[in-house]
Amino acid sequence: MSERPLPPGQQWVAAGKWPLVGERAPAESNDPWEVRVCGLVRQEKSWDLGELRKLPPAERMIDIHCVTRWSKPDVAFRGVLLADLLQASKPQDAAAYVSFVARSERKHSTSLKLSTALKLVTLIAWEADGEPLATEHGGPVRVVVPGRYFYKSLKWMEKIELLAEDSLGYWEAEAGYHNEADPQFEQRYMAPNLDKQTTRKLLEARDFSGHDLRSIDCRGRNLAGLVAKAALLRDADFRQANLAGACFDGANLSNAHLEDANLQGATFRQADLEGANLTRADLRGADFFAASLFGASFCSETDLEQGARFDAATQIDPAALEVLTPHQARYVQAELRR
Ligand SMILES: Nc1nc2c(c(=O)[nH]1)N[C@H]1C(S)=C(S)[C@@H](COP(=O)(O)O)O[C@H]1N2
Ligand SMILES: [Mo]
């Protein structure tokens, strides 16, 4: 395993596994691949793949940390330093941010403070562990930002733009991902920006349906019978809450905290529970039909005690368990068989 510590709230993937996250492939195009530095530079520059390979090589051994709570230790990325590409393009003094843009359908992007990108020794990489980067992992060229959640490591990179003001990336703008993304501080999502009055109304009506309530803090509340259809509840905190009979159908509960919650008879049909923590939750009679459980946990990673409670009425598709870590899958299978 890695010599570096596992950041809080993360778990190592099984040896040899590398999950795919986000877009699966670059946009189709017959144009040859070029990496271009533009924006606030004195000299726009571009390199084709052959030219890139002639630059001084750089290699970095890093641990990948995904915001959905999986980490992959000791991946050796090889490529060139962002610093070397920038030096050749002569950044203007006003350049304070760097935005990476992908050759992808949605023109996926992400950004960093320029000083941060340089301090972290950002790499423009085309090899991982001695092999050319697979297309689904960003080949032919991707960004690798050590020390940030992996959503800052853009796949299929073709444009590096230097800017005076920040330009929020795709996940940061659309999904509310934290713009700093430092795993040591669990900077996963932006702070909730709801006024208290609205929040209070929602709580009174016990109806969250369709609302954007990322990171909402419902710890210990009595919300029995809550309706939260298609609600956006990423990173929400429902620890110790009473959610008996609640309806989370179609809701996004990725990375939500549901430890010790009463979820008897709750429904999660087609809900997204990736990275959600259901340790010690009461799941008797709960329905997880077609829910996505990648990276979800039902018991502590270190022992099989203190896990979630299931009964014969708990509905969970055996195929949905294949995306759990082996430890989690073993626990749930054993409980369901009782
Ligand atoms: N172009 C592009 N780059 C991207 C994404 C994406 O959707 N499109 N997803 C990001 C996220 S959230 C993660 S965790 C990593 C996943 O990289 P992997 O699929 O190689 O594991 O890519 C990042 N870079
Ligand atoms: Mo991610």
JSON list of C-alpha atoms in Angstrom, two decimals, residues 108-290:
[
{"chain": "A", "resi": 108, "resn": "HIS", "atom": "CA", "xyz": [-15.47, 19.39, -20.01]},
{"chain": "A", "resi": 109, "resn": "SER", "atom": "CA", "xyz": [-13.18, 21.68, -18.05]},
{"chain": "A", "resi": 110, "resn": "THR", "atom": "CA", "xyz": [-11.68, 22.26, -14.64]},
{"chain": "A", "resi": 111, "resn": "SER", "atom": "CA", "xyz": [-9.57, 25.05, -13.20]},
{"chain": "A", "resi": 112, "resn": "LEU", "atom": "CA", "xyz": [-7.00, 25.79, -10.51]},
{"chain": "A", "resi": 113, "resn": "LYS", "atom": "CA", "xyz": [-5.20, 28.80, -9.16]},
{"chain": "A", "resi": 114, "resn": "LEU", "atom": "CA", "xyz": [-2.06, 28.97, -11.27]},
{"chain": "A", "resi": 115, "resn": "SER", "atom": "CA", "xyz": [0.14, 29.14, -8.17]},
{"chain": "A", "resi": 116, "resn": "THR", "atom": "CA", "xyz": [-1.59, 26.04, -6.75]},
{"chain": "A", "resi": 117, "resn": "ALA", "atom": "CA", "xyz": [-1.22, 24.08, -9.99]},
{"chain": "A", "resi": 118, "resn": "LEU", "atom": "CA", "xyz": [2.51, 24.86, -10.02]},
{"chain": "A", "resi": 119, "resn": "LYS", "atom": "CA", "xyz": [3.06, 24.25, -6.31]},
{"chain": "A", "resi": 120, "resn": "LEU", "atom": "CA", "xyz": [1.43, 20.81, -6.59]},
{"chain": "A", "resi": 121, "resn": "VAL", "atom": "CA", "xyz": [3.72, 19.95, -9.54]},
{"chain": "A", "resi": 122, "resn": "THR", "atom": "CA", "xyz": [0.94, 19.29, -12.04]},
{"chain": "A", "resi": 123, "resn": "LEU", "atom": "CA", "xyz": [1.75, 16.85, -14.80]},
{"chain": "A", "resi": 124, "resn": "ILE", "atom": "CA", "xyz": [0.48, 16.54, -18.36]},
{"chain": "A", "resi": 125, "resn": "ALA", "atom": "CA", "xyz": [0.58, 12.75, -18.63]},
{"chain": "A", "resi": 126, "resn": "TRP", "atom": "CA", "xyz": [0.30, 10.07, -21.31]},
{"chain": "A", "resi": 127, "resn": "GLU", "atom": "CA", "xyz": [1.50, 7.00, -19.43]},
{"chain": "A", "resi": 128, "resn": "ALA", "atom": "CA", "xyz": [0.35, 5.27, -16.25]},
{"chain": "A", "resi": 129, "resn": "ASP", "atom": "CA", "xyz": [2.38, 2.46, -14.68]},
{"chain": "A", "resi": 130, "resn": "GLY", "atom": "CA", "xyz": [4.50, 2.10, -17.79]},
{"chain": "A", "resi": 131, "resn": "GLU", "atom": "CA", "xyz": [1.57, 1.74, -20.22]},
{"chain": "A", "resi": 132, "resn": "PRO", "atom": "CA", "xyz": [0.07, 4.33, -22.56]},
{"chain": "A", "resi": 133, "resn": "LEU", "atom": "CA", "xyz": [-2.99, 5.88, -20.90]},
{"chain": "A", "resi": 134, "resn": "ALA", "atom": "CA", "xyz": [-6.14, 3.97, -21.89]},
{"chain": "A", "resi": 135, "resn": "THR", "atom": "CA", "xyz": [-8.67, 6.10, -23.78]},
{"chain": "A", "resi": 136, "resn": "GLU", "atom": "CA", "xyz": [-11.29, 5.76, -21.05]},
{"chain": "A", "resi": 137, "resn": "HIS", "atom": "CA", "xyz": [-8.75, 7.05, -18.51]},
{"chain": "A", "resi": 138, "resn": "GLY", "atom": "CA", "xyz": [-7.98, 10.13, -20.55]},
{"chain": "A", "resi": 139, "resn": "GLY", "atom": "CA", "xyz": [-5.58, 8.93, -23.25]},
{"chain": "A", "resi": 140, "resn": "PRO", "atom": "CA", "xyz": [-3.83, 10.18, -25.24]},
{"chain": "A", "resi": 141, "resn": "VAL", "atom": "CA", "xyz": [-3.16, 13.03, -22.76]},
{"chain": "A", "resi": 142, "resn": "ARG", "atom": "CA", "xyz": [-4.63, 13.95, -19.39]},
{"chain": "A", "resi": 143, "resn": "VAL", "atom": "CA", "xyz": [-3.89, 16.32, -16.56]},
{"chain": "A", "resi": 144, "resn": "VAL", "atom": "CA", "xyz": [-2.67, 14.83, -13.26]},
{"chain": "A", "resi": 145, "resn": "VAL", "atom": "CA", "xyz": [-2.94, 17.17, -10.25]},
{"chain": "A", "resi": 146, "resn": "PRO", "atom": "CA", "xyz": [-1.32, 15.47, -7.24]},
{"chain": "A", "resi": 147, "resn": "GLY", "atom": "CA", "xyz": [-2.93, 16.32, -3.89]},
{"chain": "A", "resi": 148, "resn": "ARG", "atom": "CA", "xyz": [-6.39, 17.22, -5.18]},
{"chain": "A", "resi": 149, "resn": "TYR", "atom": "CA", "xyz": [-9.51, 15.14, -5.72]},
{"chain": "A", "resi": 150, "resn": "PHE", "atom": "CA", "xyz": [-9.25, 13.50, -9.10]},
{"chain": "A", "resi": 151, "resn": "TYR", "atom": "CA", "xyz": [-11.91, 15.71, -10.70]},
{"chain": "A", "resi": 152, "resn": "LYS", "atom": "CA", "xyz": [-9.15, 18.31, -11.07]},
{"chain": "A", "resi": 153, "resn": "SER", "atom": "CA", "xyz": [-7.30, 15.79, -13.27]},
{"chain": "A", "resi": 154, "resn": "LEU", "atom": "CA", "xyz": [-8.95, 16.43, -16.62]},
{"chain": "A", "resi": 155, "resn": "LYS", "atom": "CA", "xyz": [-9.12, 13.63, -19.20]},
{"chain": "A", "resi": 156, "resn": "TRP", "atom": "CA", "xyz": [-8.43, 14.22, -22.96]},
{"chain": "A", "resi": 157, "resn": "MET", "atom": "CA", "xyz": [-6.76, 17.54, -22.36]},
{"chain": "A", "resi": 158, "resn": "GLU", "atom": "CA", "xyz": [-6.16, 19.69, -25.43]},
{"chain": "A", "resi": 159, "resn": "LYS", "atom": "CA", "xyz": [-6.30, 23.26, -24.18]},
{"chain": "A", "resi": 160, "resn": "ILE", "atom": "CA", "xyz": [-4.53, 25.02, -21.29]},
{"chain": "A", "resi": 161, "resn": "GLU", "atom": "CA", "xyz": [-5.89, 28.53, -20.90]},
{"chain": "A", "resi": 162, "resn": "LEU", "atom": "CA", "xyz": [-4.38, 31.13, -18.57]},
{"chain": "A", "resi": 163, "resn": "LEU", "atom": "CA", "xyz": [-6.91, 33.56, -17.12]},
{"chain": "A", "resi": 164, "resn": "ALA", "atom": "CA", "xyz": [-7.06, 36.59, -14.83]},
{"chain": "A", "resi": 165, "resn": "GLU", "atom": "CA", "xyz": [-10.35, 35.43, -13.25]},
{"chain": "A", "resi": 166, "resn": "ASP", "atom": "CA", "xyz": [-11.41, 31.90, -12.42]},
{"chain": "A", "resi": 167, "resn": "SER", "atom": "CA", "xyz": [-13.69, 30.00, -14.79]},
{"chain": "A", "resi": 168, "resn": "LEU", "atom": "CA", "xyz": [-15.55, 27.34, -12.76]},
{"chain": "A", "resi": 169, "resn": "GLY", "atom": "CA", "xyz": [-15.16, 23.86, -14.19]},
{"chain": "A", "resi": 170, "resn": "TYR", "atom": "CA", "xyz": [-17.94, 21.51, -15.24]},
{"chain": "A", "resi": 171, "resn": "TRP", "atom": "CA", "xyz": [-18.32, 19.56, -11.98]},
{"chain": "A", "resi": 172, "resn": "GLU", "atom": "CA", "xyz": [-17.66, 22.62, -9.86]},
{"chain": "A", "resi": 173, "resn": "ALA", "atom": "CA", "xyz": [-20.43, 24.60, -11.60]},
{"chain": "A", "resi": 174, "resn": "GLU", "atom": "CA", "xyz": [-22.96, 21.86, -12.38]},
{"chain": "A", "resi": 175, "resn": "ALA", "atom": "CA", "xyz": [-22.58, 19.57, -9.41]},
{"chain": "A", "resi": 176, "resn": "GLY", "atom": "CA", "xyz": [-21.44, 21.98, -6.71]},
{"chain": "A", "resi": 177, "resn": "TYR", "atom": "CA", "xyz": [-18.06, 20.27, -6.27]},
{"chain": "A", "resi": 178, "resn": "HIS", "atom": "CA", "xyz": [-15.72, 22.23, -4.06]},
{"chain": "A", "resi": 179, "resn": "ASN", "atom": "CA", "xyz": [-13.41, 24.43, -6.07]},
{"chain": "A", "resi": 180, "resn": "GLU", "atom": "CA", "xyz": [-10.33, 23.77, -3.89]},
{"chain": "A", "resi": 181, "resn": "ALA", "atom": "CA", "xyz": [-10.78, 19.99, -3.75]},
{"chain": "A", "resi": 182, "resn": "ASP", "atom": "CA", "xyz": [-8.14, 19.25, -1.10]},
{"chain": "A", "resi": 183, "resn": "PRO", "atom": "CA", "xyz": [-8.76, 15.69, 0.19]},
{"chain": "A", "resi": 184, "resn": "GLN", "atom": "CA", "xyz": [-6.95, 16.39, 3.48]},
{"chain": "A", "resi": 185, "resn": "PHE", "atom": "CA", "xyz": [-9.70, 18.85, 4.36]},
{"chain": "A", "resi": 186, "resn": "GLU", "atom": "CA", "xyz": [-12.50, 16.88, 2.67]},
{"chain": "A", "resi": 187, "resn": "GLN", "atom": "CA", "xyz": [-13.31, 19.78, 0.38]},
{"chain": "A", "resi": 188, "resn": "ARG", "atom": "CA", "xyz": [-15.84, 17.75, -1.58]},
{"chain": "A", "resi": 189, "resn": "TYR", "atom": "CA", "xyz": [-18.81, 20.10, -2.03]},
{"chain": "A", "resi": 190, "resn": "MET", "atom": "CA", "xyz": [-19.59, 23.77, -1.77]},
{"chain": "A", "resi": 191, "resn": "ALA", "atom": "CA", "xyz": [-21.33, 24.99, 1.36]},
{"chain": "A", "resi": 192, "resn": "PRO", "atom": "CA", "xyz": [-25.11, 24.93, 1.22]},
{"chain": "A", "resi": 193, "resn": "ASN", "atom": "CA", "xyz": [-26.52, 28.30, 0.17]},
{"chain": "A", "resi": 194, "resn": "LEU", "atom": "CA", "xyz": [-30.09, 28.12, 1.37]},
{"chain": "A", "resi": 195, "resn": "ASP", "atom": "CA", "xyz": [-31.69, 30.72, 3.57]},
{"chain": "A", "resi": 196, "resn": "LYS", "atom": "CA", "xyz": [-32.98, 29.49, 6.88]},
{"chain": "A", "resi": 197, "resn": "GLN", "atom": "CA", "xyz": [-36.57, 30.40, 6.13]},
{"chain": "A", "resi": 198, "resn": "THR", "atom": "CA", "xyz": [-36.78, 28.20, 3.03]},
{"chain": "A", "resi": 199, "resn": "THR", "atom": "CA", "xyz": [-35.08, 25.40, 4.85]},
{"chain": "A", "resi": 200, "resn": "ARG", "atom": "CA", "xyz": [-37.53, 25.68, 7.69]},
{"chain": "A", "resi": 201, "resn": "LYS", "atom": "CA", "xyz": [-40.52, 25.56, 5.32]},
{"chain": "A", "resi": 202, "resn": "LEU", "atom": "CA", "xyz": [-39.17, 22.46, 3.63]},
{"chain": "A", "resi": 203, "resn": "LEU", "atom": "CA", "xyz": [-38.65, 20.78, 6.95]},
{"chain": "A", "resi": 204, "resn": "GLU", "atom": "CA", "xyz": [-42.15, 21.68, 8.12]},
{"chain": "A", "resi": 205, "resn": "ALA", "atom": "CA", "xyz": [-43.81, 20.32, 4.98]},
{"chain": "A", "resi": 206, "resn": "ARG", "atom": "CA", "xyz": [-41.48, 17.29, 5.05]},
{"chain": "A", "resi": 207, "resn": "ASP", "atom": "CA", "xyz": [-41.31, 17.61, 1.29]},
{"chain": "A", "resi": 208, "resn": "PHE", "atom": "CA", "xyz": [-37.88, 18.01, -0.34]},
{"chain": "A", "resi": 209, "resn": "SER", "atom": "CA", "xyz": [-38.98, 16.81, -3.78]},
{"chain": "A", "resi": 210, "resn": "GLY", "atom": "CA", "xyz": [-36.98, 18.27, -6.66]},
{"chain": "A", "resi": 211, "resn": "HIS", "atom": "CA", "xyz": [-35.04, 20.67, -4.42]},
{"chain": "A", "resi": 212, "resn": "ASP", "atom": "CA", "xyz": [-31.31, 21.29, -4.46]},
{"chain": "A", "resi": 213, "resn": "LEU", "atom": "CA", "xyz": [-30.34, 20.63, -0.84]},
{"chain": "A", "resi": 214, "resn": "ARG", "atom": "CA", "xyz": [-26.72, 19.64, -1.16]},
{"chain": "A", "resi": 215, "resn": "SER", "atom": "CA", "xyz": [-24.93, 19.23, 2.18]},
{"chain": "A", "resi": 216, "resn": "ILE", "atom": "CA", "xyz": [-28.11, 19.92, 4.13]},
{"chain": "A", "resi": 217, "resn": "ASP", "atom": "CA", "xyz": [-27.74, 19.12, 7.80]},
{"chain": "A", "resi": 218, "resn": "CYS", "atom": "CA", "xyz": [-30.64, 17.00, 9.06]},
{"chain": "A", "resi": 219, "resn": "ARG", "atom": "CA", "xyz": [-28.73, 15.26, 11.79]},
{"chain": "A", "resi": 220, "resn": "GLY", "atom": "CA", "xyz": [-30.99, 13.71, 14.41]},
{"chain": "A", "resi": 221, "resn": "ARG", "atom": "CA", "xyz": [-34.21, 15.22, 13.04]},
{"chain": "A", "resi": 222, "resn": "ASN", "atom": "CA", "xyz": [-37.55, 13.53, 13.04]},
{"chain": "A", "resi": 223, "resn": "LEU", "atom": "CA", "xyz": [-38.46, 13.36, 9.37]},
{"chain": "A", "resi": 224, "resn": "ALA", "atom": "CA", "xyz": [-40.60, 10.23, 9.38]},
{"chain": "A", "resi": 225, "resn": "GLY", "atom": "CA", "xyz": [-42.59, 10.04, 6.14]},
{"chain": "A", "resi": 226, "resn": "LEU", "atom": "CA", "xyz": [-40.37, 12.58, 4.37]},
{"chain": "A", "resi": 227, "resn": "VAL", "atom": "CA", "xyz": [-40.96, 12.85, 0.61]},
{"chain": "A", "resi": 228, "resn": "ALA", "atom": "CA", "xyz": [-37.72, 13.66, -1.25]},
{"chain": "A", "resi": 229, "resn": "LYS", "atom": "CA", "xyz": [-38.36, 12.49, -4.81]},
{"chain": "A", "resi": 230, "resn": "ALA", "atom": "CA", "xyz": [-35.56, 13.45, -7.20]},
{"chain": "A", "resi": 231, "resn": "ALA", "atom": "CA", "xyz": [-34.08, 15.76, -4.56]},
{"chain": "A", "resi": 232, "resn": "LEU", "atom": "CA", "xyz": [-30.40, 16.70, -4.84]},
{"chain": "A", "resi": 233, "resn": "LEU", "atom": "CA", "xyz": [-29.01, 15.56, -1.49]},
{"chain": "A", "resi": 234, "resn": "ARG", "atom": "CA", "xyz": [-25.31, 15.02, -2.20]},
{"chain": "A", "resi": 235, "resn": "ASP", "atom": "CA", "xyz": [-23.29, 15.03, 1.01]},
{"chain": "A", "resi": 236, "resn": "ALA", "atom": "CA", "xyz": [-26.44, 15.59, 3.09]},
{"chain": "A", "resi": 237, "resn": "ASP", "atom": "CA", "xyz": [-26.18, 14.70, 6.77]},
{"chain": "A", "resi": 238, "resn": "PHE", "atom": "CA", "xyz": [-29.00, 12.44, 7.98]},
{"chain": "A", "resi": 239, "resn": "ARG", "atom": "CA", "xyz": [-27.12, 10.79, 10.82]},
{"chain": "A", "resi": 240, "resn": "GLN", "atom": "CA", "xyz": [-29.43, 9.50, 13.56]},
{"chain": "A", "resi": 241, "resn": "ALA", "atom": "CA", "xyz": [-32.47, 10.94, 11.76]},
{"chain": "A", "resi": 242, "resn": "ASN", "atom": "CA", "xyz": [-35.84, 9.27, 11.83]},
{"chain": "A", "resi": 243, "resn": "LEU", "atom": "CA", "xyz": [-36.65, 8.64, 8.18]},
{"chain": "A", "resi": 244, "resn": "ALA", "atom": "CA", "xyz": [-39.06, 5.75, 8.59]},
{"chain": "A", "resi": 245, "resn": "GLY", "atom": "CA", "xyz": [-41.21, 5.41, 5.48]},
{"chain": "A", "resi": 246, "resn": "ALA", "atom": "CA", "xyz": [-39.34, 8.18, 3.66]},
{"chain": "A", "resi": 247, "resn": "CYS", "atom": "CA", "xyz": [-39.37, 8.27, -0.14]},
{"chain": "A", "resi": 248, "resn": "PHE", "atom": "CA", "xyz": [-35.99, 9.04, -1.80]},
{"chain": "A", "resi": 249, "resn": "ASP", "atom": "CA", "xyz": [-36.98, 7.69, -5.23]},
{"chain": "A", "resi": 250, "resn": "GLY", "atom": "CA", "xyz": [-34.77, 9.17, -7.94]},
{"chain": "A", "resi": 251, "resn": "ALA", "atom": "CA", "xyz": [-32.91, 11.27, -5.37]},
{"chain": "A", "resi": 252, "resn": "ASN", "atom": "CA", "xyz": [-29.18, 11.93, -5.50]},
{"chain": "A", "resi": 253, "resn": "LEU", "atom": "CA", "xyz": [-27.75, 10.89, -2.14]},
{"chain": "A", "resi": 254, "resn": "SER", "atom": "CA", "xyz": [-24.15, 10.43, -3.21]},
{"chain": "A", "resi": 255, "resn": "ASN", "atom": "CA", "xyz": [-21.79, 10.75, -0.25]},
{"chain": "A", "resi": 256, "resn": "ALA", "atom": "CA", "xyz": [-24.77, 11.30, 2.07]},
{"chain": "A", "resi": 257, "resn": "HIS", "atom": "CA", "xyz": [-24.37, 10.41, 5.75]},
{"chain": "A", "resi": 258, "resn": "LEU", "atom": "CA", "xyz": [-27.10, 8.01, 6.82]},
{"chain": "A", "resi": 259, "resn": "GLU", "atom": "CA", "xyz": [-25.28, 6.42, 9.75]},
{"chain": "A", "resi": 260, "resn": "ASP", "atom": "CA", "xyz": [-27.63, 5.31, 12.54]},
{"chain": "A", "resi": 261, "resn": "ALA", "atom": "CA", "xyz": [-30.70, 6.57, 10.63]},
{"chain": "A", "resi": 262, "resn": "ASN", "atom": "CA", "xyz": [-34.04, 4.86, 10.98]},
{"chain": "A", "resi": 263, "resn": "LEU", "atom": "CA", "xyz": [-34.84, 3.96, 7.38]},
{"chain": "A", "resi": 264, "resn": "GLN", "atom": "CA", "xyz": [-37.44, 1.29, 8.03]},
{"chain": "A", "resi": 265, "resn": "GLY", "atom": "CA", "xyz": [-39.66, 0.96, 4.95]},
{"chain": "A", "resi": 266, "resn": "ALA", "atom": "CA", "xyz": [-37.88, 3.83, 3.19]},
{"chain": "A", "resi": 267, "resn": "THR", "atom": "CA", "xyz": [-37.64, 3.67, -0.60]},
{"chain": "A", "resi": 268, "resn": "PHE", "atom": "CA", "xyz": [-34.56, 4.50, -2.70]},
{"chain": "A", "resi": 269, "resn": "ARG", "atom": "CA", "xyz": [-35.83, 3.37, -6.09]},
{"chain": "A", "resi": 270, "resn": "GLN", "atom": "CA", "xyz": [-33.40, 4.53, -8.79]},
{"chain": "A", "resi": 271, "resn": "ALA", "atom": "CA", "xyz": [-31.66, 6.73, -6.25]},
{"chain": "A", "resi": 272, "resn": "ASP", "atom": "CA", "xyz": [-27.94, 7.50, -6.48]},
{"chain": "A", "resi": 273, "resn": "LEU", "atom": "CA", "xyz": [-26.26, 6.34, -3.26]},
{"chain": "A", "resi": 274, "resn": "GLU", "atom": "CA", "xyz": [-22.66, 6.36, -4.51]},
{"chain": "A", "resi": 275, "resn": "GLY", "atom": "CA", "xyz": [-20.32, 6.86, -1.60]},
{"chain": "A", "resi": 276, "resn": "ALA", "atom": "CA", "xyz": [-23.23, 7.05, 0.86]},
{"chain": "A", "resi": 277, "resn": "ASN", "atom": "CA", "xyz": [-22.64, 5.77, 4.38]},
{"chain": "A", "resi": 278, "resn": "LEU", "atom": "CA", "xyz": [-25.42, 3.58, 5.81]},
{"chain": "A", "resi": 279, "resn": "THR", "atom": "CA", "xyz": [-23.45, 2.09, 8.70]},
{"chain": "A", "resi": 280, "resn": "ARG", "atom": "CA", "xyz": [-25.78, 0.96, 11.53]},
{"chain": "A", "resi": 281, "resn": "ALA", "atom": "CA", "xyz": [-28.86, 2.28, 9.66]},
{"chain": "A", "resi": 282, "resn": "ASP", "atom": "CA", "xyz": [-32.11, 0.39, 10.14]},
{"chain": "A", "resi": 283, "resn": "LEU", "atom": "CA", "xyz": [-32.94, -0.86, 6.65]},
{"chain": "A", "resi": 284, "resn": "ARG", "atom": "CA", "xyz": [-35.70, -3.30, 7.51]},
{"chain": "A", "resi": 285, "resn": "GLY", "atom": "CA", "xyz": [-38.24, -3.22, 4.69]},
{"chain": "A", "resi": 286, "resn": "ALA", "atom": "CA", "xyz": [-36.24, -0.62, 2.75]},
{"chain": "A", "resi": 287, "resn": "ASP", "atom": "CA", "xyz": [-36.40, -0.78, -1.05]},
{"chain": "A", "resi": 288, "resn": "PHE", "atom": "CA", "xyz": [-33.22, -0.19, -3.13]},
{"chain": "A", "resi": 289, "resn": "PHE", "atom": "CA", "xyz": [-34.70, -1.17, -6.51]},
{"chain": "A", "resi": 290, "resn": "ALA", "atom": "CA", "xyz": [-32.31, -0.01, -9.29]}
]
